[in-house]
Every structure is written in structure tokens, then in C-alpha cells.
Amino acid sequence: MSIISPNPCWQCPTRFAVRVAAMLGLACTIAGIQGAAAQDTQPTAIQFSLDRALDASAAPFVLASARGLFRAENIAVTTTIATGPQDALDRVVSGSSDLALVDLNVLIRFRDKAGAPPVKAVFVLFNKAPYAIIARKSRGVSALFDLEGKTLGVAEGDFSIWYWPALAHQNGIKIASVKQARFSPAVREPMLAAGQVDAVNGFSYLAAVNVKDRGVPADDLTVLRYADYGCEAYGFVVIVNPAFAAAKPDAVKGFLRAVIAGTRLAAKNPARAVDDVLTLMEGGARELELARLHIVLHDNILTDDVKRNGIGGIDPARFARSVDQLAEDGKFRAKPALADIFDDSFLPAASARLIH
């Protein structure tokens, strides 16, 4: 696994100082006191994986590192990039990563496999999944029902399409009337920009922003967010290795507190947050990443639900509805219960998770 950046700020070493407040009459040397204190305050090392290349959507984690929030929780976090959701899951299962950021629905499908290890999510970053259809108005698509008779581009490995059958069903769209063109993720935006498809499926903060960057006029694009059409899915979550969670629960709790604090900082000053992210990216464009972060904060993280109830949790009734929607793409071996997928015991109290 490779470190995101050789920049030492991504994992800052912790320095310790010992203050002797009183003499207890013990025949201890100063060196002995320092050695014992250093041992007591040794930070817990955490290996954390992102399931995709770094961009502004990862600002909460970058800020938790760059602004010393992890250090304040006495944890030393090393962040690596996985090759995709399955790789991130595999790392957590094997223990080569203690925690990872993956899509909740990928975790749900993973846990439905025979013999799947009991990996669970402990924190929801994206209260609403970023799934969307990005379409060209000039190709006759301004609303979801306009897709009938059109060609929808779907990138290989794009799991957000799992919710398309439920979305179409809920909105009275004949699935058979929408032709799907499958291709590599690398050509998704170029295909739409060139007019070779009428719309593409993907993430709103990725595909929509990338297409604009390819010169497609903003007024020619329409972003049809799944969440606006009845999709109940949650998005990115932090998952944890079960053995690590059992052995070091305080480290997991500290990690989540730091990420929540990092999210607050990103929401308070997105421009500065993007500047921190750009120090770790190769060739990142500030305007592009700032637009990306604004979309993520507005559409996916700081939802009305989060403003009311705090970040990080899952509503059981909504979870059940999302599972039913996911099942329209493919039945489950056994319908998952929330307790099988999510453990809220590491979360701070709701009052400590409010973000405005």
C-alpha cells in the first residue's frame, strides 16, 4: 500500500512533554519519569484506507490530520489509497487496514455473501448517497422520465446502478425503454461530452463536475439525483476491522470524533479545506475541487436529517426501505438487519455530532 503523499503532514509525529507537578518523596530519576510518561501517552497507530483516489470529498479526513485533530485524540493515522471498494473491504478484513471509507451498499452486498466476515460500519459520512444521472439537455433529457427511448451510459464496476431498477419503478419509467451502454470508467465523461450517449450514471460530485471541466456548458447539463426521486440509500461510511474495534475501542471513538471535527472545519471554510487537500493531490485544480466539495457538503453530508439529528447515524426505518430498494436489483440470501451492518456504539452523543 502506498501513502497518499510523502508530505509528512499526512501523518504528523507526536511529541510528548512531561510536567512534574509535585515531589512524592520517591527516589525516581527524571529520566525514569519521562520514560513512564512517554509509554503511557504513546499514540495508537491506525491504518486507514480510502477506496478511491483523493479528492475534495475526503476533506474531513485530510483536515483531521492536517489540523492536528487526530493527534489531539492520541492517534497516529496513516492513510492509503485502495484500488476500489472491494480492495478497501479486503484490507479491513485482513487487518492490513484498521478502518476504511467505503459505500454502505457495497458493504451490504459484501455481507450477504456466504461466510463473509462480520465487518460493520461505525460512522456515516454521506447521509445521502451521491448517485445521480448526469444528462445533456441538448440530447432531450431534462427530467428523469425523459430517459425513455434514450441511451444511458454505465461505467463498468459502477455500483450506483444497483438502485436504478427501484428508481425507475418508483417513477413509472419502463426500464426496457432505456438502453444501457457499458464502457470503461475512463471514457464516461468523454462519451457524454462528445454526445455519444444521452446521459451517464455516476456520482454527482464526480461525473457532473468532470463533464463541466470538459467544456460542456453548465446550462446544457442536468443532474438527476437519485435522492431527489425517492432513493433512500446512504452513501460513504467508515468501516472497521472487528478485532481492532474490540481491542482498541477508544481509538475508534477518537478517530470518529476527529473526523466529525474535520467535517465542521470543512463546512465552516470550504476554500481553506480545499487548499489543504490540494497539498496532497497531484495536479488538482482548485476551482474544480472547490465545486466538488460544495456539492458534497450541500447534497450528501449536511442534509436536513444531519442538521436535525447529527452526523454519523442511521435511521432504522430508512435503512430497511433502502434495503428493499436495493433488493429490486438482486435478491438477498438473507435480508440484512441494521445490527448486522452498523454499530453505533462508537459514536459520540447526538448533541456532539450536530453540524450547522
CSV table of N, CA, C and O in Angstrom, one decimal, residues 71-190:
chain,number,residue,atom,x,y,z
A,71,ARG,N,-4.1,13.9,16.2
A,71,ARG,CA,-3.0,14.0,17.3
A,71,ARG,C,-3.7,14.3,18.6
A,71,ARG,O,-3.3,13.8,19.7
A,72,ALA,N,-4.7,15.2,18.6
A,72,ALA,CA,-5.3,15.6,19.9
A,72,ALA,C,-6.1,14.4,20.5
A,72,ALA,O,-6.3,14.4,21.7
A,73,GLU,N,-6.4,13.4,19.7
A,73,GLU,CA,-7.1,12.2,20.2
A,73,GLU,C,-6.1,11.1,20.5
A,73,GLU,O,-6.5,10.0,20.8
A,74,ASN,N,-4.8,11.4,20.4
A,74,ASN,CA,-3.7,10.5,20.7
A,74,ASN,C,-3.7,9.3,19.8
A,74,ASN,O,-3.5,8.1,20.2
A,75,ILE,N,-4.0,9.5,18.5
A,75,ILE,CA,-3.9,8.5,17.5
A,75,ILE,C,-3.0,9.0,16.4
A,75,ILE,O,-3.0,10.2,16.1
A,76,ALA,N,-2.3,8.1,15.8
A,76,ALA,CA,-1.4,8.4,14.7
A,76,ALA,C,-1.9,7.7,13.4
A,76,ALA,O,-1.8,6.4,13.3
A,77,VAL,N,-2.5,8.4,12.5
A,77,VAL,CA,-3.3,7.8,11.4
A,77,VAL,C,-2.4,7.9,10.1
A,77,VAL,O,-2.0,9.0,9.7
A,78,THR,N,-2.2,6.7,9.5
A,78,THR,CA,-1.6,6.6,8.2
A,78,THR,C,-2.7,6.3,7.2
A,78,THR,O,-3.4,5.3,7.3
A,79,THR,N,-2.8,7.1,6.1
A,79,THR,CA,-3.8,6.9,5.1
A,79,THR,C,-3.3,6.4,3.8
A,79,THR,O,-2.3,6.9,3.3
A,80,THR,N,-3.9,5.4,3.3
A,80,THR,CA,-3.5,4.8,2.0
A,80,THR,C,-4.7,4.8,1.0
A,80,THR,O,-5.8,4.9,1.4
A,81,ILE,N,-4.4,4.6,-0.2
A,81,ILE,CA,-5.4,4.5,-1.3
A,81,ILE,C,-5.6,3.1,-1.7
A,81,ILE,O,-4.7,2.4,-2.2
A,82,ALA,N,-6.8,2.6,-1.7
A,82,ALA,CA,-7.1,1.3,-2.2
A,82,ALA,C,-7.5,1.4,-3.7
A,82,ALA,O,-7.7,2.5,-4.2
A,83,THR,N,-7.5,0.3,-4.4
A,83,THR,CA,-7.8,0.3,-5.8
A,83,THR,C,-9.3,0.3,-6.1
A,83,THR,O,-9.7,0.4,-7.3
A,84,GLY,N,-10.1,0.3,-5.1
A,84,GLY,CA,-11.6,0.3,-5.2
A,84,GLY,C,-12.2,-0.2,-4.0
A,84,GLY,O,-11.6,-0.6,-3.0
A,85,PRO,N,-13.6,-0.2,-4.0
A,85,PRO,CA,-14.3,-0.6,-2.8
A,85,PRO,C,-14.0,-2.0,-2.3
A,85,PRO,O,-13.8,-2.3,-1.1
A,86,GLN,N,-13.9,-3.0,-3.2
A,86,GLN,CA,-13.6,-4.4,-2.8
A,86,GLN,C,-12.2,-4.5,-2.2
A,86,GLN,O,-12.0,-5.2,-1.2
A,87,ASP,N,-11.2,-3.7,-2.7
A,87,ASP,CA,-9.9,-3.7,-2.2
A,87,ASP,C,-9.9,-3.1,-0.8
A,87,ASP,O,-9.2,-3.6,0.2
A,88,ALA,N,-10.6,-2.0,-0.6
A,88,ALA,CA,-10.7,-1.4,0.7
A,88,ALA,C,-11.3,-2.4,1.8
A,88,ALA,O,-10.9,-2.5,2.9
A,89,LEU,N,-12.4,-3.1,1.3
A,89,LEU,CA,-13.0,-4.1,2.2
A,89,LEU,C,-12.0,-5.2,2.5
A,89,LEU,O,-11.9,-5.6,3.7
A,90,ASP,N,-11.3,-5.7,1.5
A,90,ASP,CA,-10.4,-6.8,1.7
A,90,ASP,C,-9.3,-6.4,2.7
A,90,ASP,O,-8.8,-7.2,3.5
A,91,ARG,N,-8.9,-5.1,2.7
A,91,ARG,CA,-7.8,-4.7,3.6
A,91,ARG,C,-8.3,-4.7,5.0
A,91,ARG,O,-7.6,-5.0,5.9
A,92,VAL,N,-9.5,-4.2,5.2
A,92,VAL,CA,-10.1,-4.2,6.6
A,92,VAL,C,-10.3,-5.7,7.1
A,92,VAL,O,-10.1,-6.0,8.2
A,93,VAL,N,-10.8,-6.5,6.2
A,93,VAL,CA,-11.0,-7.9,6.6
A,93,VAL,C,-9.7,-8.6,7.0
A,93,VAL,O,-9.6,-9.3,8.0
A,94,SER,N,-8.6,-8.3,6.2
A,94,SER,CA,-7.3,-8.9,6.5
A,94,SER,C,-6.6,-8.3,7.7
A,94,SER,O,-5.7,-8.9,8.3
A,95,GLY,N,-7.0,-7.0,8.0
A,95,GLY,CA,-6.3,-6.3,9.1
A,95,GLY,C,-5.2,-5.4,8.7
A,95,GLY,O,-4.6,-4.8,9.5
A,96,SER,N,-4.9,-5.4,7.3
A,96,SER,CA,-3.9,-4.5,6.9
A,96,SER,C,-4.3,-3.1,6.9
A,96,SER,O,-3.5,-2.2,7.0
A,97,SER,N,-5.6,-2.9,7.0
A,97,SER,CA,-6.2,-1.6,7.3
A,97,SER,C,-7.1,-1.8,8.5
A,97,SER,O,-7.9,-2.7,8.5
A,98,ASP,N,-7.1,-0.8,9.4
A,98,ASP,CA,-8.0,-0.9,10.6
A,98,ASP,C,-9.3,-0.4,10.3
A,98,ASP,O,-10.3,-0.9,10.8
A,99,LEU,N,-9.3,0.7,9.5
A,99,LEU,CA,-10.6,1.4,9.1
A,99,LEU,C,-10.5,1.7,7.6
A,99,LEU,O,-9.4,1.8,7.1
A,100,ALA,N,-11.6,1.9,7.0
A,100,ALA,CA,-11.7,2.3,5.6
A,100,ALA,C,-13.0,3.1,5.3
A,100,ALA,O,-14.0,2.9,6.0
A,101,LEU,N,-12.9,3.9,4.3
A,101,LEU,CA,-14.1,4.6,3.8
A,101,LEU,C,-14.6,3.8,2.6
A,101,LEU,O,-13.9,3.7,1.5
A,102,VAL,N,-15.9,3.3,2.6
A,102,VAL,CA,-16.5,2.6,1.5
A,102,VAL,C,-18.0,3.0,1.5
A,102,VAL,O,-18.5,3.5,2.4
A,103,ASP,N,-18.6,2.6,0.4
A,103,ASP,CA,-20.0,2.8,0.2
A,103,ASP,C,-20.8,1.8,1.1
A,103,ASP,O,-20.5,0.6,1.0
A,104,LEU,N,-21.8,2.3,1.8
A,104,LEU,CA,-22.6,1.4,2.7
A,104,LEU,C,-23.2,0.2,1.9
A,104,LEU,O,-23.3,-0.9,2.3
A,105,ASN,N,-23.7,0.5,0.6
A,105,ASN,CA,-24.4,-0.5,-0.1
A,105,ASN,C,-23.4,-1.6,-0.7
A,105,ASN,O,-23.8,-2.7,-0.8
A,106,VAL,N,-22.2,-1.2,-0.9
A,106,VAL,CA,-21.2,-2.2,-1.2
A,106,VAL,C,-20.9,-3.1,0.0
A,106,VAL,O,-20.8,-4.4,-0.1
A,107,LEU,N,-20.9,-2.5,1.2
A,107,LEU,CA,-20.8,-3.4,2.4
A,107,LEU,C,-22.0,-4.3,2.6
A,107,LEU,O,-21.8,-5.5,2.9
A,108,ILE,N,-23.2,-3.8,2.3
A,108,ILE,CA,-24.4,-4.6,2.5
A,108,ILE,C,-24.3,-5.8,1.6
A,108,ILE,O,-24.6,-7.0,2.0
A,109,ARG,N,-23.9,-5.6,0.3
A,109,ARG,CA,-23.8,-6.7,-0.6
A,109,ARG,C,-22.7,-7.7,-0.2
A,109,ARG,O,-22.8,-8.9,-0.3
A,110,PHE,N,-21.6,-7.1,0.3
A,110,PHE,CA,-20.5,-8.0,0.7
A,110,PHE,C,-20.9,-8.9,1.9
A,110,PHE,O,-20.6,-10.1,1.9
A,111,ARG,N,-21.6,-8.3,2.8
A,111,ARG,CA,-22.0,-9.1,4.0
A,111,ARG,C,-23.0,-10.2,3.7
A,111,ARG,O,-23.2,-11.1,4.4
A,112,ASP,N,-23.7,-10.1,2.5
A,112,ASP,CA,-24.7,-11.1,2.1
A,112,ASP,C,-24.0,-12.3,1.5
A,112,ASP,O,-24.7,-13.3,1.2
A,113,LYS,N,-22.7,-12.3,1.3
A,113,LYS,CA,-22.0,-13.4,0.7
A,113,LYS,C,-21.8,-14.5,1.8
A,113,LYS,O,-21.6,-14.2,3.0
A,114,ALA,N,-21.9,-15.7,1.4
A,114,ALA,CA,-21.7,-16.8,2.3
A,114,ALA,C,-20.3,-16.7,3.0
A,114,ALA,O,-19.3,-16.5,2.3
A,115,GLY,N,-20.3,-16.8,4.3
A,115,GLY,CA,-19.0,-16.8,5.0
A,115,GLY,C,-18.4,-15.4,5.1
A,115,GLY,O,-17.2,-15.3,5.6
A,116,ALA,N,-19.1,-14.4,4.8
A,116,ALA,CA,-18.5,-13.0,4.9
A,116,ALA,C,-18.1,-12.7,6.3
A,116,ALA,O,-18.9,-12.9,7.2
A,117,PRO,N,-17.0,-12.1,6.5
A,117,PRO,CA,-16.6,-11.7,7.9
A,117,PRO,C,-17.5,-10.6,8.4
A,117,PRO,O,-18.0,-9.8,7.6
A,118,PRO,N,-17.7,-10.5,9.7
A,118,PRO,CA,-18.6,-9.5,10.3
A,118,PRO,C,-18.1,-8.1,10.4
A,118,PRO,O,-18.1,-7.5,11.4
A,119,VAL,N,-17.7,-7.6,9.3
A,119,VAL,CA,-17.2,-6.2,9.2
A,119,VAL,C,-18.5,-5.3,9.3
A,119,VAL,O,-19.5,-5.6,8.6
A,120,LYS,N,-18.4,-4.2,10.0
A,120,LYS,CA,-19.5,-3.3,10.2
A,120,LYS,C,-19.1,-1.9,10.0
A,120,LYS,O,-17.9,-1.5,10.1
A,121,ALA,N,-20.1,-1.0,9.6
A,121,ALA,CA,-19.9,0.4,9.6
A,121,ALA,C,-20.1,1.0,11.0
A,121,ALA,O,-20.8,0.4,11.8
A,122,VAL,N,-19.3,2.0,11.3
A,122,VAL,CA,-19.4,2.7,12.6
A,122,VAL,C,-19.7,4.2,12.5
A,122,VAL,O,-20.0,4.8,13.5
A,123,PHE,N,-19.8,4.7,11.2
A,123,PHE,CA,-20.0,6.1,11.0
A,123,PHE,C,-20.4,6.4,9.6
A,123,PHE,O,-19.9,5.8,8.7
A,124,VAL,N,-21.5,7.2,9.4
A,124,VAL,CA,-22.0,7.6,8.1
A,124,VAL,C,-21.5,9.0,7.8
A,124,VAL,O,-21.9,9.9,8.5
A,125,LEU,N,-20.7,9.1,6.7
A,125,LEU,CA,-20.2,10.4,6.3
A,125,LEU,C,-21.2,11.0,5.3
A,125,LEU,O,-21.6,12.2,5.5
A,126,PHE,N,-21.7,10.2,4.3
A,126,PHE,CA,-22.7,10.7,3.3
A,126,PHE,C,-24.0,10.2,3.8
A,126,PHE,O,-24.4,9.1,3.5
A,127,ASN,N,-24.8,11.1,4.4
A,127,ASN,CA,-26.2,10.8,4.8
A,127,ASN,C,-27.0,10.5,3.6
A,127,ASN,O,-28.0,9.7,3.7
A,128,LYS,N,-26.8,11.1,2.5
A,128,LYS,CA,-27.4,10.7,1.2
A,128,LYS,C,-26.4,10.3,0.2
A,128,LYS,O,-25.3,10.9,0.0
A,129,ALA,N,-26.7,9.1,-0.5
A,129,ALA,CA,-25.7,8.6,-1.5
A,129,ALA,C,-25.6,9.6,-2.6
A,129,ALA,O,-26.6,10.3,-3.0
A,130,PRO,N,-24.4,9.7,-3.2
A,130,PRO,CA,-24.2,10.7,-4.3
A,130,PRO,C,-24.6,10.2,-5.7
A,130,PRO,O,-24.3,10.8,-6.7
A,131,TYR,N,-25.4,9.1,-5.7
A,131,TYR,CA,-25.8,8.5,-7.0
A,131,TYR,C,-26.6,9.5,-7.8
A,131,TYR,O,-27.5,10.2,-7.3
A,132,ALA,N,-26.3,9.6,-9.1
A,132,ALA,CA,-27.0,10.5,-10.0
A,132,ALA,C,-26.9,10.1,-11.4
A,132,ALA,O,-26.0,9.3,-11.8
A,133,ILE,N,-27.8,10.6,-12.2
A,133,ILE,CA,-27.7,10.5,-13.7
A,133,ILE,C,-27.5,11.9,-14.2
A,133,ILE,O,-28.2,12.9,-13.9
A,134,ILE,N,-26.4,12.1,-14.9
A,134,ILE,CA,-26.0,13.4,-15.5
A,134,ILE,C,-26.3,13.3,-17.0
A,134,ILE,O,-25.8,12.5,-17.7
A,135,ALA,N,-27.1,14.3,-17.4
A,135,ALA,CA,-27.7,14.2,-18.7
A,135,ALA,C,-27.5,15.5,-19.5
A,135,ALA,O,-27.2,16.6,-18.8
A,136,ARG,N,-27.6,15.5,-20.8
A,136,ARG,CA,-27.5,16.6,-21.7
A,136,ARG,C,-28.9,17.1,-22.0
A,136,ARG,O,-29.6,16.3,-22.6
A,137,LYS,N,-29.2,18.3,-21.7
A,137,LYS,CA,-30.5,18.9,-22.2
A,137,LYS,C,-30.6,18.9,-23.7
A,137,LYS,O,-31.7,18.7,-24.3
A,138,SER,N,-29.5,19.2,-24.3
A,138,SER,CA,-29.4,19.2,-25.8
A,138,SER,C,-29.7,17.9,-26.4
A,138,SER,O,-30.0,17.8,-27.6
A,139,ARG,N,-29.6,16.8,-25.6
A,139,ARG,CA,-30.0,15.5,-26.1
A,139,ARG,C,-31.4,15.1,-25.7
A,139,ARG,O,-31.8,13.9,-25.8
A,140,GLY,N,-32.2,16.1,-25.2
A,140,GLY,CA,-33.6,15.9,-24.9
A,140,GLY,C,-33.9,15.3,-23.5
A,140,GLY,O,-34.9,14.8,-23.3
A,141,VAL,N,-32.9,15.4,-22.6
A,141,VAL,CA,-33.1,14.9,-21.2
A,141,VAL,C,-33.0,16.0,-20.2
A,141,VAL,O,-31.9,16.6,-19.9
A,142,SER,N,-34.2,16.4,-19.7
A,142,SER,CA,-34.2,17.4,-18.6
A,142,SER,C,-34.8,16.9,-17.3
A,142,SER,O,-34.6,17.5,-16.3
A,143,ALA,N,-35.5,15.8,-17.4
A,143,ALA,CA,-36.1,15.2,-16.2
A,143,ALA,C,-35.9,13.7,-16.3
A,143,ALA,O,-35.6,13.1,-17.4
A,144,LEU,N,-36.2,13.0,-15.3
A,144,LEU,CA,-36.0,11.5,-15.2
A,144,LEU,C,-36.8,10.8,-16.3
A,144,LEU,O,-36.3,9.9,-17.0
A,145,PHE,N,-38.1,11.2,-16.5
A,145,PHE,CA,-38.9,10.4,-17.4
A,145,PHE,C,-38.5,10.7,-18.9
A,145,PHE,O,-38.9,9.9,-19.8
A,146,ASP,N,-37.6,11.7,-19.1
A,146,ASP,CA,-37.1,11.9,-20.5
A,146,ASP,C,-36.2,10.8,-20.9
A,146,ASP,O,-35.8,10.7,-22.1
A,147,LEU,N,-35.7,10.0,-20.0
A,147,LEU,CA,-34.8,8.9,-20.3
A,147,LEU,C,-35.4,7.8,-21.2
A,147,LEU,O,-34.6,7.1,-21.8
A,148,GLU,N,-36.7,7.7,-21.2
A,148,GLU,CA,-37.3,6.7,-22.0
A,148,GLU,C,-36.9,6.9,-23.5
A,148,GLU,O,-37.1,8.0,-24.0
A,149,GLY,N,-36.4,5.9,-24.1
A,149,GLY,CA,-36.0,6.0,-25.5
A,149,GLY,C,-34.6,6.5,-25.7
A,149,GLY,O,-34.2,6.7,-26.8
A,150,LYS,N,-33.9,6.8,-24.6
A,150,LYS,CA,-32.6,7.3,-24.7
A,150,LYS,C,-31.5,6.3,-24.3
A,150,LYS,O,-31.9,5.2,-23.9
A,151,THR,N,-30.3,6.7,-24.4
A,151,THR,CA,-29.1,5.8,-24.1
A,151,THR,C,-28.4,6.3,-22.8
A,151,THR,O,-28.0,7.4,-22.8
A,152,LEU,N,-28.4,5.4,-21.8
A,152,LEU,CA,-27.7,5.7,-20.6
A,152,LEU,C,-26.4,5.0,-20.5
A,152,LEU,O,-26.3,3.8,-20.6
A,153,GLY,N,-25.3,5.8,-20.3
A,153,GLY,CA,-24.0,5.2,-20.2
A,153,GLY,C,-23.7,4.8,-18.8
A,153,GLY,O,-24.0,5.5,-17.8
A,154,VAL,N,-23.2,3.6,-18.6
A,154,VAL,CA,-22.9,3.0,-17.3
A,154,VAL,C,-21.5,2.5,-17.3
A,154,VAL,O,-21.1,1.6,-18.1
A,155,ALA,N,-20.7,3.0,-16.4
A,155,ALA,CA,-19.3,2.5,-16.4
A,155,ALA,C,-19.2,1.2,-15.7
A,155,ALA,O,-20.0,0.9,-14.8
A,156,GLU,N,-18.3,0.4,-16.1
A,156,GLU,CA,-18.0,-0.9,-15.5
A,156,GLU,C,-17.7,-0.8,-14.1
A,156,GLU,O,-16.9,0.1,-13.7
A,157,GLY,N,-18.3,-1.6,-13.2
A,157,GLY,CA,-18.0,-1.5,-11.8
A,157,GLY,C,-18.8,-0.4,-11.1
A,157,GLY,O,-18.5,-0.2,-9.9
A,158,ASP,N,-19.6,0.3,-11.8
A,158,ASP,CA,-20.4,1.4,-11.1
A,158,ASP,C,-21.6,0.8,-10.3
A,158,ASP,O,-22.6,0.4,-10.9
A,159,PHE,N,-21.4,0.7,-9.0
A,159,PHE,CA,-22.4,0.0,-8.2
A,159,PHE,C,-23.6,0.9,-8.0
A,159,PHE,O,-24.7,0.4,-7.5
A,160,SER,N,-23.6,2.2,-8.3
A,160,SER,CA,-24.7,3.0,-8.0
A,160,SER,C,-25.9,2.6,-8.9
A,160,SER,O,-27.0,2.9,-8.6
A,161,ILE,N,-25.6,1.9,-10.0
A,161,ILE,CA,-26.6,1.5,-11.0
A,161,ILE,C,-27.5,0.4,-10.3
A,161,ILE,O,-28.6,0.1,-10.8
A,162,TRP,N,-27.1,-0.1,-9.2
A,162,TRP,CA,-27.9,-1.1,-8.4
A,162,TRP,C,-29.2,-0.6,-8.1
A,162,TRP,O,-30.2,-1.3,-7.9
A,163,TYR,N,-29.3,0.7,-7.9
A,163,TYR,CA,-30.6,1.4,-7.4
A,163,TYR,C,-31.4,1.8,-8.6
A,163,TYR,O,-32.5,2.3,-8.4
A,164,TRP,N,-30.9,1.7,-9.8
A,164,TRP,CA,-31.7,2.1,-11.0
A,164,TRP,C,-33.1,1.4,-11.1
A,164,TRP,O,-34.1,2.0,-11.4
A,165,PRO,N,-33.1,0.0,-11.0
A,165,PRO,CA,-34.4,-0.6,-11.1
A,165,PRO,C,-35.5,-0.1,-10.1
A,165,PRO,O,-36.6,0.2,-10.5
A,166,ALA,N,-35.1,0.2,-8.9
A,166,ALA,CA,-36.1,0.7,-7.9
A,166,ALA,C,-36.4,2.2,-8.3
A,166,ALA,O,-37.6,2.6,-8.2
A,167,LEU,N,-35.4,2.9,-8.8
A,167,LEU,CA,-35.7,4.3,-9.1
A,167,LEU,C,-36.7,4.4,-10.3
A,167,LEU,O,-37.6,5.2,-10.3
A,168,ALA,N,-36.4,3.5,-11.3
A,168,ALA,CA,-37.3,3.5,-12.5
A,168,ALA,C,-38.7,3.1,-12.1
A,168,ALA,O,-39.7,3.7,-12.5
A,169,HIS,N,-38.8,2.0,-11.3
A,169,HIS,CA,-40.1,1.5,-10.8
A,169,HIS,C,-40.9,2.6,-10.0
A,169,HIS,O,-42.1,2.8,-10.3
A,170,GLN,N,-40.2,3.3,-9.1
A,170,GLN,CA,-40.9,4.3,-8.3
A,170,GLN,C,-41.4,5.5,-9.1
A,170,GLN,O,-42.4,6.1,-8.8
A,171,ASN,N,-40.7,5.7,-10.3
A,171,ASN,CA,-41.1,6.9,-11.1
A,171,ASN,C,-41.8,6.6,-12.4
A,171,ASN,O,-41.9,7.4,-13.3
A,172,GLY,N,-42.2,5.3,-12.5
A,172,GLY,CA,-43.0,4.9,-13.6
A,172,GLY,C,-42.3,4.9,-14.9
A,172,GLY,O,-42.9,5.1,-16.0
A,173,ILE,N,-41.0,4.6,-14.9
A,173,ILE,CA,-40.2,4.5,-16.1
A,173,ILE,C,-40.0,3.1,-16.5
A,173,ILE,O,-39.7,2.2,-15.7
A,174,LYS,N,-40.3,2.8,-17.8
A,174,LYS,CA,-40.1,1.4,-18.3
A,174,LYS,C,-38.6,1.2,-18.5
A,174,LYS,O,-38.0,1.8,-19.4
A,175,ILE,N,-38.0,0.3,-17.7
A,175,ILE,CA,-36.6,0.0,-17.8
A,175,ILE,C,-36.2,-0.4,-19.1
A,175,ILE,O,-35.1,0.0,-19.6
A,176,ALA,N,-37.0,-1.3,-19.8
A,176,ALA,CA,-36.6,-1.8,-21.1
A,176,ALA,C,-36.5,-0.7,-22.2
A,176,ALA,O,-35.9,-0.9,-23.2
A,177,SER,N,-37.2,0.5,-21.9
A,177,SER,CA,-37.1,1.5,-22.9
A,177,SER,C,-35.9,2.4,-22.8
A,177,SER,O,-35.6,3.2,-23.7
A,178,VAL,N,-35.0,2.1,-21.8
A,178,VAL,CA,-33.8,2.9,-21.6
A,178,VAL,C,-32.6,2.0,-21.9
A,178,VAL,O,-32.3,1.0,-21.2
A,179,LYS,N,-32.0,2.2,-23.0
A,179,LYS,CA,-30.8,1.4,-23.5
A,179,LYS,C,-29.6,1.8,-22.6
A,179,LYS,O,-29.4,2.9,-22.3
A,180,GLN,N,-28.9,0.7,-22.2
A,180,GLN,CA,-27.7,1.0,-21.4
A,180,GLN,C,-26.4,0.7,-22.3
A,180,GLN,O,-26.4,-0.4,-23.0
A,181,ALA,N,-25.5,1.6,-22.3
A,181,ALA,CA,-24.2,1.4,-23.0
A,181,ALA,C,-23.2,1.2,-21.9
A,181,ALA,O,-23.0,2.1,-21.1
A,182,ARG,N,-22.5,0.1,-21.9
A,182,ARG,CA,-21.4,-0.2,-20.9
A,182,ARG,C,-20.1,0.1,-21.5
A,182,ARG,O,-19.7,-0.2,-22.6
A,183,PHE,N,-19.2,0.8,-20.6
A,183,PHE,CA,-17.9,1.1,-21.1
A,183,PHE,C,-17.0,1.3,-19.9
A,183,PHE,O,-17.4,1.3,-18.7
A,184,SER,N,-15.7,1.6,-20.1
A,184,SER,CA,-14.7,1.8,-19.1
A,184,SER,C,-15.0,3.1,-18.4
A,184,SER,O,-15.5,4.1,-19.0
A,185,PRO,N,-14.8,3.2,-17.1
A,185,PRO,CA,-15.0,4.5,-16.3
A,185,PRO,C,-14.2,5.6,-16.9
A,185,PRO,O,-14.6,6.8,-16.8
A,186,ALA,N,-13.0,5.3,-17.6
A,186,ALA,CA,-12.2,6.3,-18.1
A,186,ALA,C,-12.8,7.1,-19.2
A,186,ALA,O,-12.4,8.3,-19.5
A,187,VAL,N,-13.8,6.5,-19.9
A,187,VAL,CA,-14.5,7.2,-21.0
A,187,VAL,C,-15.9,7.7,-20.7
A,187,VAL,O,-16.6,8.2,-21.6
A,188,ARG,N,-16.3,7.6,-19.5
A,188,ARG,CA,-17.7,8.0,-19.1
A,188,ARG,C,-17.9,9.5,-19.5
A,188,ARG,O,-18.8,9.8,-20.2
A,189,GLU,N,-17.1,10.4,-18.9
A,189,GLU,CA,-17.3,11.8,-19.2
A,189,GLU,C,-17.0,12.2,-20.7
A,189,GLU,O,-17.8,13.0,-21.3
A,190,PRO,N,-16.0,11.6,-21.3
A,190,PRO,CA,-15.8,11.9,-22.7
A,190,PRO,C,-16.9,11.5,-23.6
A,190,PRO,O,-17.3,12.2,-24.6
